[in-house]
Amino acid sequence: AAEGEAHRVRAAGEEFGLDLTLTPEKPPVVHGKDGISRKGAGEGHASHYYSLTRLRVAGTLTLEGRRAPVTGLAWMDHEFGSDQLGADQAGWDWFSIQLDNKTEIMLYLMRKKDGSVDPYSSGTVIYQDGGTKHLTRGDFRVDVLEKWKSPKSGGDYPMRWKVVILSEEIE
């Protein structure tokens, strides 16, 4: 999708429908170093991944026969390649953040089973003009402020964070 080229998305079901026009305000962003988004050590733990980080949205939503006009911003990702977690990984936290100054941030933290963060975790800052900066694990900090404990599995899941990117003066 080229910058400024509008796309229409329509879907309808028995109780829900949408008819939206999405217009990219920035060119596509390719994540990772040289287009490779590493997810862990070893072969096969990577993907190719791009985003449209700021899509202007306008249209209608239909719920139970009632139509409502909607406007806003959206973010679209397309990731392809391997998606296998490493044997020592338990999951990931992924962030897509649209700031009011028309800067966006994508970050992911691969969580290891021992509770630590995999050093292959990384991100991208997308500037107002569409330029990007690849972030390595050492470029940012994500503090978990709150967790939720599953009553079914007993697993702890992070659910509130503080993100800091010192080189960009972002907190």
CSV table of C-alpha atoms in Angstrom, one decimal:
chain,number,residue,atom,x,y,z
A,1,ALA,CA,0.0,0.0,0.0
A,2,ALA,CA,1.5,3.3,-1.1
A,3,GLU,CA,1.3,6.3,1.2
A,4,GLY,CA,-2.0,8.1,0.6
A,5,GLU,CA,-3.5,5.2,-1.4
A,6,ALA,CA,-6.9,4.5,0.2
A,7,HIS,CA,-8.1,0.9,0.8
A,8,ARG,CA,-11.7,-0.2,1.6
A,9,VAL,CA,-12.4,-2.9,4.1
A,10,ARG,CA,-15.9,-4.4,4.2
A,11,ALA,CA,-17.2,-7.3,6.2
A,12,ALA,CA,-20.7,-8.4,7.3
A,13,GLY,CA,-22.1,-11.0,9.6
A,14,GLU,CA,-25.5,-11.6,11.2
A,15,GLU,CA,-25.0,-9.2,14.1
A,16,PHE,CA,-21.9,-7.2,13.1
A,17,GLY,CA,-20.5,-5.4,10.1
A,18,LEU,CA,-18.0,-2.8,9.0
A,19,ASP,CA,-17.3,-0.6,6.0
A,20,LEU,CA,-14.1,1.3,6.4
A,21,THR,CA,-11.7,3.3,4.3
A,22,LEU,CA,-8.1,3.2,5.5
A,23,THR,CA,-5.6,5.7,4.1
A,24,PRO,CA,-1.9,5.3,5.0
A,25,GLU,CA,-0.3,8.5,6.3
A,26,LYS,CA,3.2,7.1,6.1
A,27,PRO,CA,5.0,4.6,3.9
A,28,PRO,CA,5.4,1.0,5.0
A,29,VAL,CA,8.0,0.3,7.7
A,30,VAL,CA,10.2,-2.8,7.5
A,31,HIS,CA,11.3,-4.0,10.9
A,32,GLY,CA,14.5,-5.6,12.1
A,33,LYS,CA,18.1,-5.4,11.1
A,34,ASP,CA,18.4,-5.6,7.3
A,35,GLY,CA,14.7,-6.7,7.2
A,36,ILE,CA,15.3,-9.7,9.5
A,37,SER,CA,13.3,-9.6,12.8
A,38,ARG,CA,15.2,-11.9,15.1
A,39,LYS,CA,13.2,-13.6,17.8
A,40,GLY,CA,16.0,-15.7,19.5
A,41,ALA,CA,19.3,-17.5,19.1
A,42,GLY,CA,19.8,-20.2,16.6
A,43,GLU,CA,18.5,-20.8,13.1
A,44,GLY,CA,14.8,-20.4,12.3
A,45,HIS,CA,13.9,-17.9,15.1
A,46,ALA,CA,13.2,-14.9,12.9
A,47,SER,CA,10.7,-13.4,10.6
A,48,HIS,CA,10.2,-10.7,7.9
A,49,TYR,CA,7.8,-8.1,9.2
A,50,TYR,CA,6.4,-4.8,8.0
A,51,SER,CA,3.8,-2.4,9.2
A,52,LEU,CA,1.6,0.5,8.2
A,53,THR,CA,1.8,2.4,11.5
A,54,ARG,CA,-0.6,5.2,10.9
A,55,LEU,CA,-3.7,4.5,8.9
A,56,ARG,CA,-6.5,7.2,8.9
A,57,VAL,CA,-9.8,5.3,9.3
A,58,ALA,CA,-13.3,6.5,8.4
A,59,GLY,CA,-16.5,4.6,7.8
A,60,THR,CA,-19.3,2.8,9.6
A,61,LEU,CA,-19.7,0.0,12.1
A,62,THR,CA,-23.0,-2.0,12.3
A,63,LEU,CA,-24.0,-3.8,15.5
A,64,GLU,CA,-27.3,-5.5,15.8
A,65,GLY,CA,-28.8,-3.5,13.0
A,66,ARG,CA,-27.6,-0.1,14.3
A,67,ARG,CA,-25.1,1.8,12.2
A,68,ALA,CA,-22.6,4.2,13.7
A,69,PRO,CA,-20.0,6.5,11.9
A,70,VAL,CA,-16.4,5.9,13.1
A,71,THR,CA,-13.1,7.7,12.6
A,72,GLY,CA,-9.7,7.2,14.1
A,73,LEU,CA,-6.2,5.7,13.6
A,74,ALA,CA,-5.3,2.1,12.9
A,75,TRP,CA,-2.1,0.1,12.7
A,76,MET,CA,-1.6,-2.9,10.3
A,77,ASP,CA,1.1,-5.5,10.6
A,78,HIS,CA,2.1,-8.4,8.3
A,79,GLU,CA,4.6,-10.8,9.6
A,80,PHE,CA,5.7,-14.0,7.9
A,81,GLY,CA,8.4,-16.6,8.5
A,82,SER,CA,9.2,-18.8,11.4
A,83,ASP,CA,7.1,-18.3,14.5
A,84,GLN,CA,8.4,-21.0,16.8
A,85,LEU,CA,9.4,-20.1,20.3
A,86,GLY,CA,12.8,-21.3,21.3
A,87,ALA,CA,12.9,-24.1,23.9
A,88,ASP,CA,13.8,-21.6,26.6
A,89,GLN,CA,11.1,-19.0,25.6
A,90,ALA,CA,7.7,-18.7,27.2
A,91,GLY,CA,6.0,-15.9,25.2
A,92,TRP,CA,6.3,-12.3,24.2
A,93,ASP,CA,5.0,-8.8,24.9
A,94,TRP,CA,4.5,-6.8,21.8
A,95,PHE,CA,3.8,-3.0,21.7
A,96,SER,CA,2.5,-0.8,18.9
A,97,ILE,CA,2.4,2.8,20.1
A,98,GLN,CA,1.1,5.9,18.2
A,99,LEU,CA,2.2,9.1,19.8
A,100,ASP,CA,0.4,12.4,19.4
A,101,ASN,CA,3.5,14.0,17.7
A,102,LYS,CA,3.0,11.5,14.8
A,103,THR,CA,5.9,9.3,15.9
A,104,GLU,CA,5.2,5.5,16.4
A,105,ILE,CA,7.1,2.8,18.3
A,106,MET,CA,7.0,-0.9,17.8
A,107,LEU,CA,8.7,-3.0,20.5
A,108,TYR,CA,8.7,-6.7,21.4
A,109,LEU,CA,10.2,-8.5,24.4
A,110,MET,CA,10.7,-12.3,24.1
A,111,ARG,CA,10.1,-13.7,27.6
A,112,LYS,CA,12.2,-16.6,28.7
A,113,LYS,CA,10.9,-19.4,30.9
A,114,ASP,CA,13.2,-18.2,33.7
A,115,GLY,CA,11.5,-14.8,33.7
A,116,SER,CA,14.3,-12.9,32.0
A,117,VAL,CA,14.1,-11.1,28.6
A,118,ASP,CA,15.8,-12.6,25.5
A,119,PRO,CA,18.5,-10.3,24.3
A,120,TYR,CA,17.1,-10.7,20.7
A,121,SER,CA,14.1,-8.5,21.7
A,122,SER,CA,14.1,-5.3,19.6
A,123,GLY,CA,12.0,-2.6,18.1
A,124,THR,CA,11.6,0.3,15.7
A,125,VAL,CA,11.0,4.1,16.1
A,126,ILE,CA,9.1,5.6,13.2
A,127,TYR,CA,9.7,9.3,12.9
A,128,GLN,CA,7.1,11.9,11.8
A,129,ASP,CA,8.7,12.0,8.3
A,130,GLY,CA,8.5,8.2,7.9
A,131,GLY,CA,12.2,7.6,8.7
A,132,THR,CA,13.0,4.8,11.1
A,133,LYS,CA,15.6,3.7,13.7
A,134,HIS,CA,16.2,0.1,14.6
A,135,LEU,CA,16.3,-0.5,18.4
A,136,THR,CA,18.3,-3.3,20.0
A,137,ARG,CA,17.5,-4.7,23.4
A,138,GLY,CA,20.0,-2.2,25.0
A,139,ASP,CA,18.2,0.8,23.5
A,140,PHE,CA,15.0,0.6,25.6
A,141,ARG,CA,13.6,-0.5,28.9
A,142,VAL,CA,10.2,-1.9,29.6
A,143,ASP,CA,9.2,-2.2,33.3
A,144,VAL,CA,6.3,-4.4,34.2
A,145,LEU,CA,4.1,-2.4,36.6
A,146,GLU,CA,1.3,-4.9,37.1
A,147,LYS,CA,0.6,-8.6,36.5
A,148,TRP,CA,-2.5,-10.8,36.2
A,149,LYS,CA,-2.5,-14.3,37.6
A,150,SER,CA,-4.6,-16.8,35.6
A,151,PRO,CA,-6.9,-18.7,38.0
A,152,LYS,CA,-6.9,-21.6,35.6
A,153,SER,CA,-3.2,-22.1,34.8
A,154,GLY,CA,-1.6,-20.2,37.6
A,155,GLY,CA,0.5,-18.3,35.1
A,156,ASP,CA,1.5,-14.7,35.7
A,157,TYR,CA,0.9,-12.4,32.7
A,158,PRO,CA,2.2,-8.8,32.5
A,159,MET,CA,-0.6,-6.3,31.9
A,160,ARG,CA,0.7,-2.8,32.6
A,161,TRP,CA,4.1,-1.4,31.5
A,162,LYS,CA,6.4,1.6,31.5
A,163,VAL,CA,8.4,2.0,28.3
A,164,VAL,CA,11.6,4.1,28.2
A,165,ILE,CA,13.7,4.9,25.2
A,166,LEU,CA,16.5,7.1,26.5
A,167,SER,CA,18.1,8.0,23.2
A,168,GLU,CA,14.7,9.4,22.0
A,169,GLU,CA,13.8,11.0,25.3
A,170,ILE,CA,10.6,8.9,25.3
A,171,GLU,CA,9.0,7.7,28.5
